[in-house]
mmCIF file with all atom_site columns, C-alpha atoms in Angstrom:
data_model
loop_
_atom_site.group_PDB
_atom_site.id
_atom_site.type_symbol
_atom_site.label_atom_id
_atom_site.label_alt_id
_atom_site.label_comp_id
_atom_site.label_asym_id
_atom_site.label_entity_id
_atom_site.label_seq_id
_atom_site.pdbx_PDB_ins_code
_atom_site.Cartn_x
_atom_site.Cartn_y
_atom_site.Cartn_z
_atom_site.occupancy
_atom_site.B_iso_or_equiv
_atom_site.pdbx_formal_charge
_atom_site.auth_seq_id
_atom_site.auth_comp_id
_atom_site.auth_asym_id
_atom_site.auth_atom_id
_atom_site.pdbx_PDB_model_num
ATOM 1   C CA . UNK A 1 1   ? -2.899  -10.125 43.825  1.00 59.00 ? 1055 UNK A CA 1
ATOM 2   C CA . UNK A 1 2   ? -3.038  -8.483  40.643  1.00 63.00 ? 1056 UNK A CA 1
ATOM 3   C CA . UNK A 1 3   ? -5.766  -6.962  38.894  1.00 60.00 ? 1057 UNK A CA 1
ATOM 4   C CA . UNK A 1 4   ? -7.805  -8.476  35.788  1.00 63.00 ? 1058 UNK A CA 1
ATOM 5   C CA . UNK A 1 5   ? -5.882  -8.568  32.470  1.00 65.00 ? 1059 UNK A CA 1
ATOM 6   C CA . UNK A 1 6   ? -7.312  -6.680  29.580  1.00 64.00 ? 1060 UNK A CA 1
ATOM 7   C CA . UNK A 1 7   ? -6.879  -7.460  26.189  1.00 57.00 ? 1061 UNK A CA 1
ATOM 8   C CA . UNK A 1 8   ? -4.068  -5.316  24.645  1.00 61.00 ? 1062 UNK A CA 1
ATOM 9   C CA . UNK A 1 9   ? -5.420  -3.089  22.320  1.00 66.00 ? 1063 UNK A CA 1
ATOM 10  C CA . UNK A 1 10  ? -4.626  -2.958  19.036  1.00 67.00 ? 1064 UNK A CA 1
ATOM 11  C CA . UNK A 1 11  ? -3.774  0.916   17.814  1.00 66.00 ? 1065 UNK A CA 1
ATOM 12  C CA . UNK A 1 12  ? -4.819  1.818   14.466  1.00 64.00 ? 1066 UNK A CA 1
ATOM 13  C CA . UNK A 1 13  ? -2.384  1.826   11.372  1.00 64.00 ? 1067 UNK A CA 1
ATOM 14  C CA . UNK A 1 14  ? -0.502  5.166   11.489  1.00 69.00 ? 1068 UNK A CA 1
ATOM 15  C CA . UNK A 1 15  ? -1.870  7.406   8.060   1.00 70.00 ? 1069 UNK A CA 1
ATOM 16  C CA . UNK A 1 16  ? 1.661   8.203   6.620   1.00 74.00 ? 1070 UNK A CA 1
ATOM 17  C CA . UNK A 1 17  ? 0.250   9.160   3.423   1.00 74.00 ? 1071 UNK A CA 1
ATOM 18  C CA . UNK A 1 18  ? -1.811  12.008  4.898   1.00 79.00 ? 1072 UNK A CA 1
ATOM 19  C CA . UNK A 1 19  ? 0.649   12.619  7.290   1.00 85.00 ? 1073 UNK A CA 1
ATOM 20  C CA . UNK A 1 20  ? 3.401   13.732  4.454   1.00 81.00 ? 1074 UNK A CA 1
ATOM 21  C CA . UNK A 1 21  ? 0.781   15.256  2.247   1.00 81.00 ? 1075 UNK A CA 1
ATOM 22  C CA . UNK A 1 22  ? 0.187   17.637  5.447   1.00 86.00 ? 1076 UNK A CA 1
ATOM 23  C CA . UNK A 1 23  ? 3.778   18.440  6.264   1.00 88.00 ? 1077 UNK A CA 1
ATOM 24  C CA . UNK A 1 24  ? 4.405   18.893  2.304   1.00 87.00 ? 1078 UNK A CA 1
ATOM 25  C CA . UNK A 1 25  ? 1.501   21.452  1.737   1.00 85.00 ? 1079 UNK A CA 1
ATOM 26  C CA . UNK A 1 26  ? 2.805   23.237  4.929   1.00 91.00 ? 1080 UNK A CA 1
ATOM 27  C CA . UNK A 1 27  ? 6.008   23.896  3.332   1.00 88.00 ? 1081 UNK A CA 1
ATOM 28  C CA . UNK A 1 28  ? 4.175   24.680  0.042   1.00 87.00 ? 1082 UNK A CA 1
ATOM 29  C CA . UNK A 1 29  ? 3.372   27.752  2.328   1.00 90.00 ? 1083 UNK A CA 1
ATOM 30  C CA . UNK A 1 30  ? 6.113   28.328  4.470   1.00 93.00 ? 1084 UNK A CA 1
ATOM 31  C CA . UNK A 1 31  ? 8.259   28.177  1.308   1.00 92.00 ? 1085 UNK A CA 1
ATOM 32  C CA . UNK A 1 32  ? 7.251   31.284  -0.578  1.00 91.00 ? 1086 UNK A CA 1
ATOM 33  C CA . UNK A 1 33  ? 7.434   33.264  2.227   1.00 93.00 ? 1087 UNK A CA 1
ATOM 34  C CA . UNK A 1 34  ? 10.855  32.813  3.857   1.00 94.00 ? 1088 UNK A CA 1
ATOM 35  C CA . UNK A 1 35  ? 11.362  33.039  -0.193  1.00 93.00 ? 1089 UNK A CA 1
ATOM 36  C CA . UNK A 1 36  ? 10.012  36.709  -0.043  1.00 94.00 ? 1090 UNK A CA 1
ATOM 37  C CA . UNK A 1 37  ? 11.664  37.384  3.361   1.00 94.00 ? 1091 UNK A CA 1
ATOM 38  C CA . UNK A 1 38  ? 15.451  36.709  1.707   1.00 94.00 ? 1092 UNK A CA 1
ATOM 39  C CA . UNK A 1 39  ? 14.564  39.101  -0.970  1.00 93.00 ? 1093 UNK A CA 1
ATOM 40  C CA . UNK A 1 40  ? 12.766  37.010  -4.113  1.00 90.00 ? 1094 UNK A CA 1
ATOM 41  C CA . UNK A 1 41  ? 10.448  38.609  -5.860  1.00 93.00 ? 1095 UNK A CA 1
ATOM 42  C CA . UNK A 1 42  ? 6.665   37.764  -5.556  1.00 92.00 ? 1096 UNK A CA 1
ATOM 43  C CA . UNK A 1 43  ? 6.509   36.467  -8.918  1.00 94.00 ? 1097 UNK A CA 1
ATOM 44  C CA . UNK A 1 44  ? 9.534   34.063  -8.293  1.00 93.00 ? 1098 UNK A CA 1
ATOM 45  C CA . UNK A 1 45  ? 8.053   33.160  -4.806  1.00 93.00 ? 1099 UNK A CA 1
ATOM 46  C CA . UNK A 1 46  ? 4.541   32.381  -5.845  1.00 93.00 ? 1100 UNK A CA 1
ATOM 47  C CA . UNK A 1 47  ? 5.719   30.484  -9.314  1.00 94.00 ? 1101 UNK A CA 1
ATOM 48  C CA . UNK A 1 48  ? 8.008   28.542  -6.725  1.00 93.00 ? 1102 UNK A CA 1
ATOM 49  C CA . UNK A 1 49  ? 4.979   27.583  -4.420  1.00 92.00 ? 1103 UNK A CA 1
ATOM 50  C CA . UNK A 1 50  ? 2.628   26.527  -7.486  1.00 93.00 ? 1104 UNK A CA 1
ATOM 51  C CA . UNK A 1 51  ? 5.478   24.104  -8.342  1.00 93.00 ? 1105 UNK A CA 1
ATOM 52  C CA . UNK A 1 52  ? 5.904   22.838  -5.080  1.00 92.00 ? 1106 UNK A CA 1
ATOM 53  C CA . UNK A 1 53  ? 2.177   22.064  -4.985  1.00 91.00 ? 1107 UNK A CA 1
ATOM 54  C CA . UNK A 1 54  ? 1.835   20.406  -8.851  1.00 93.00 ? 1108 UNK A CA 1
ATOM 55  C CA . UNK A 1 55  ? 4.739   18.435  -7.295  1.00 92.00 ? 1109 UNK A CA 1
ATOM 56  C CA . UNK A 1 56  ? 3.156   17.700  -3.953  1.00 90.00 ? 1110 UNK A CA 1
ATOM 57  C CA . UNK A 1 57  ? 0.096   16.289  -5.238  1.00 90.00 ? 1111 UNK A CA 1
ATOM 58  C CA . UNK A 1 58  ? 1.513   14.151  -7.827  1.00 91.00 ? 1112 UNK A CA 1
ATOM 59  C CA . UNK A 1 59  ? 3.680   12.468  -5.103  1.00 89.00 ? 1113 UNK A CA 1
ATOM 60  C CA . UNK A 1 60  ? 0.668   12.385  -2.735  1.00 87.00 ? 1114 UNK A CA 1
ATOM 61  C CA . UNK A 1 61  ? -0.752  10.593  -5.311  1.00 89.00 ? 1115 UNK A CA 1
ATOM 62  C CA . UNK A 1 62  ? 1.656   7.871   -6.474  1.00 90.00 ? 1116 UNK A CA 1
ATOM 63  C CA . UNK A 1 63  ? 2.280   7.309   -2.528  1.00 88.00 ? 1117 UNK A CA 1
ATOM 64  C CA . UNK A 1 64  ? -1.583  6.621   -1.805  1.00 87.00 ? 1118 UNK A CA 1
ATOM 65  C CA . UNK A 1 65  ? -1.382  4.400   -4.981  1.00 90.00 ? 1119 UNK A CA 1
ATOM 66  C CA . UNK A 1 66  ? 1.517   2.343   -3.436  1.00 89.00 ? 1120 UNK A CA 1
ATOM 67  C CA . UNK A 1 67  ? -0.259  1.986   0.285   1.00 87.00 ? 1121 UNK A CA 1
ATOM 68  C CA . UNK A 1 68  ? -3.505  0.733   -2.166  1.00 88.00 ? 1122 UNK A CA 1
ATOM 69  C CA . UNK A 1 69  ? -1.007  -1.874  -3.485  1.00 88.00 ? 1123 UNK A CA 1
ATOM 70  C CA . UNK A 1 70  ? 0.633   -2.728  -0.896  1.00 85.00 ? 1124 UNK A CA 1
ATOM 71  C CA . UNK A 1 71  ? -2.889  -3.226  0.995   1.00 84.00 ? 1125 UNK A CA 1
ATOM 72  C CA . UNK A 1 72  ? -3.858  -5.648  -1.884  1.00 86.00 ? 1126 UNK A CA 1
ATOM 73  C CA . UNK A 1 73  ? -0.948  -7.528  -1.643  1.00 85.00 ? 1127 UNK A CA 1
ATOM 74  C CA . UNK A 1 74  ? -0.942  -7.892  1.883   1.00 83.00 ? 1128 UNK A CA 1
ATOM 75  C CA . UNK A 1 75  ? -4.703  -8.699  1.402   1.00 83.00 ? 1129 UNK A CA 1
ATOM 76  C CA . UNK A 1 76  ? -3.968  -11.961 -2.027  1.00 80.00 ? 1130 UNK A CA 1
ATOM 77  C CA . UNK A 1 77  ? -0.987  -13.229 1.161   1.00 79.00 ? 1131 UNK A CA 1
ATOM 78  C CA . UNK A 1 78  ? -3.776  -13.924 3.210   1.00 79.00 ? 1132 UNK A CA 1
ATOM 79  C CA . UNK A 1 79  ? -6.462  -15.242 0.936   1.00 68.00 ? 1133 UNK A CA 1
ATOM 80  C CA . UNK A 1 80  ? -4.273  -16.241 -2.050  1.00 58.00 ? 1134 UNK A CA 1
ATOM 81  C CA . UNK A 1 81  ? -6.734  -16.162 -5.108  1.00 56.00 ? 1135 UNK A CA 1
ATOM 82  C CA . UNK A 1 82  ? -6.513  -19.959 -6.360  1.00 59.00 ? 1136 UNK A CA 1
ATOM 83  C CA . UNK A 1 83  ? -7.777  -19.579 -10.324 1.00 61.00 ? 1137 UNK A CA 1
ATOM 84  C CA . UNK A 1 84  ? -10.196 -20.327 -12.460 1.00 63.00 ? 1138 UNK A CA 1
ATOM 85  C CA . UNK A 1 85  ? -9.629  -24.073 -12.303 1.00 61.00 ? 1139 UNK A CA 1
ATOM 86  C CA . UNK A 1 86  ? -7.722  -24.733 -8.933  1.00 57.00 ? 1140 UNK A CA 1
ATOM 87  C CA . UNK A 1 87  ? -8.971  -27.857 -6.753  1.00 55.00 ? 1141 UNK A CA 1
ATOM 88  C CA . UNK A 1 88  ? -7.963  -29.508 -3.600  1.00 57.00 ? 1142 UNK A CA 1
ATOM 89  C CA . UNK A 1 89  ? -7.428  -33.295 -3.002  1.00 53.00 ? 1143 UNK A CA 1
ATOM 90  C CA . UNK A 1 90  ? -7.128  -36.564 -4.893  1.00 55.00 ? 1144 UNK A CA 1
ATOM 91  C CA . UNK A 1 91  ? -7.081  -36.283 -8.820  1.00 54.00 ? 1145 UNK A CA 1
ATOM 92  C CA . UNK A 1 92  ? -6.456  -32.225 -9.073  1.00 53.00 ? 1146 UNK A CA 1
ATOM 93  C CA . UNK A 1 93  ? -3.456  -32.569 -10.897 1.00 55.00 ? 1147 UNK A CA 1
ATOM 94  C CA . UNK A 1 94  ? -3.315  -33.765 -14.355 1.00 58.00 ? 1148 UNK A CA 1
ATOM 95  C CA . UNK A 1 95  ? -0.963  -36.121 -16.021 1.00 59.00 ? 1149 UNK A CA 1
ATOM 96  C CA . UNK A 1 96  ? 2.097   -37.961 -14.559 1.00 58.00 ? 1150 UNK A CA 1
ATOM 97  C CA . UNK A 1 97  ? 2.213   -41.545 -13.750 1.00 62.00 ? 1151 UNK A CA 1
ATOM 98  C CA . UNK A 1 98  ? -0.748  -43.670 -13.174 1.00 57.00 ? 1152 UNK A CA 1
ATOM 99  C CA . UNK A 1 99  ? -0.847  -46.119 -10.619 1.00 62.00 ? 1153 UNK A CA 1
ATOM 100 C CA . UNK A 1 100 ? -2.260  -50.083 -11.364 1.00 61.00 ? 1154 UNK A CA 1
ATOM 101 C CA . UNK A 1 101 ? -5.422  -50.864 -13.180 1.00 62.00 ? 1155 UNK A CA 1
ATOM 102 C CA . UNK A 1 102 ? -3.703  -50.106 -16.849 1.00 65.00 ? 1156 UNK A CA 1
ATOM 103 C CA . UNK A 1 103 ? -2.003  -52.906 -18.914 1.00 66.00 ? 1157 UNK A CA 1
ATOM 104 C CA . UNK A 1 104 ? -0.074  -51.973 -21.618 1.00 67.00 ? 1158 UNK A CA 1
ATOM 105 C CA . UNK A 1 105 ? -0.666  -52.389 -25.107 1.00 69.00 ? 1159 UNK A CA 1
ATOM 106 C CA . UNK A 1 106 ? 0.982   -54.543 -27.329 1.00 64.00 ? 1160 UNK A CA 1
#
């Protein structure tokens, strides 16, 4: 007989954003100093590491931006925002053809 069945769990969303920030400021380290190891000056190396980082960020930036609106969208699928003036059922919609009760006029 088998044992009681749990409820899967759910695992949280993975946090890519953070994830490639991380990796990207650890090469904004590791960068400059294989840089220096190969023979580049420390001027070169460190000018090379403060552009990696300007760079870094900036992307870090425009990616959390995108995961914000994707997160919105995914959020407006689900609970569509209807308007100002949106109703549900008989007589929401406006003009078209009328059904009995008129007569025409002569």
């Amino acid at each position: 007989m088998p044992g009681p069945r749990t409820a899967p769990q759910k695992r949280p969303a993975p946090d890519t954003a953070s994830d490639v920030t991380r990796w990207a400021g650890f090469c904004c380290g590791l960068v400059p100093v294989v840089l220096v190891w190969c023979g580049t000056s420390l001027a070169g190396a460190i000018s090379a590491a403060l552009g990696l980082a300007a760079v870094t960020t900036a992307c870090g930036a425009l990616l959390r931006q995108s995961q914000r609106g994707a997160a919105r969208l995914r959020a407006e699928e689900i609970a569509p925002h209807r308007g100002r003036r949106s109703r549900t059922g008989a007589g929401a919609h406006r003009g078209g053809r009328h059904s009995g009760g008129n007569t025409p006029v002569d």
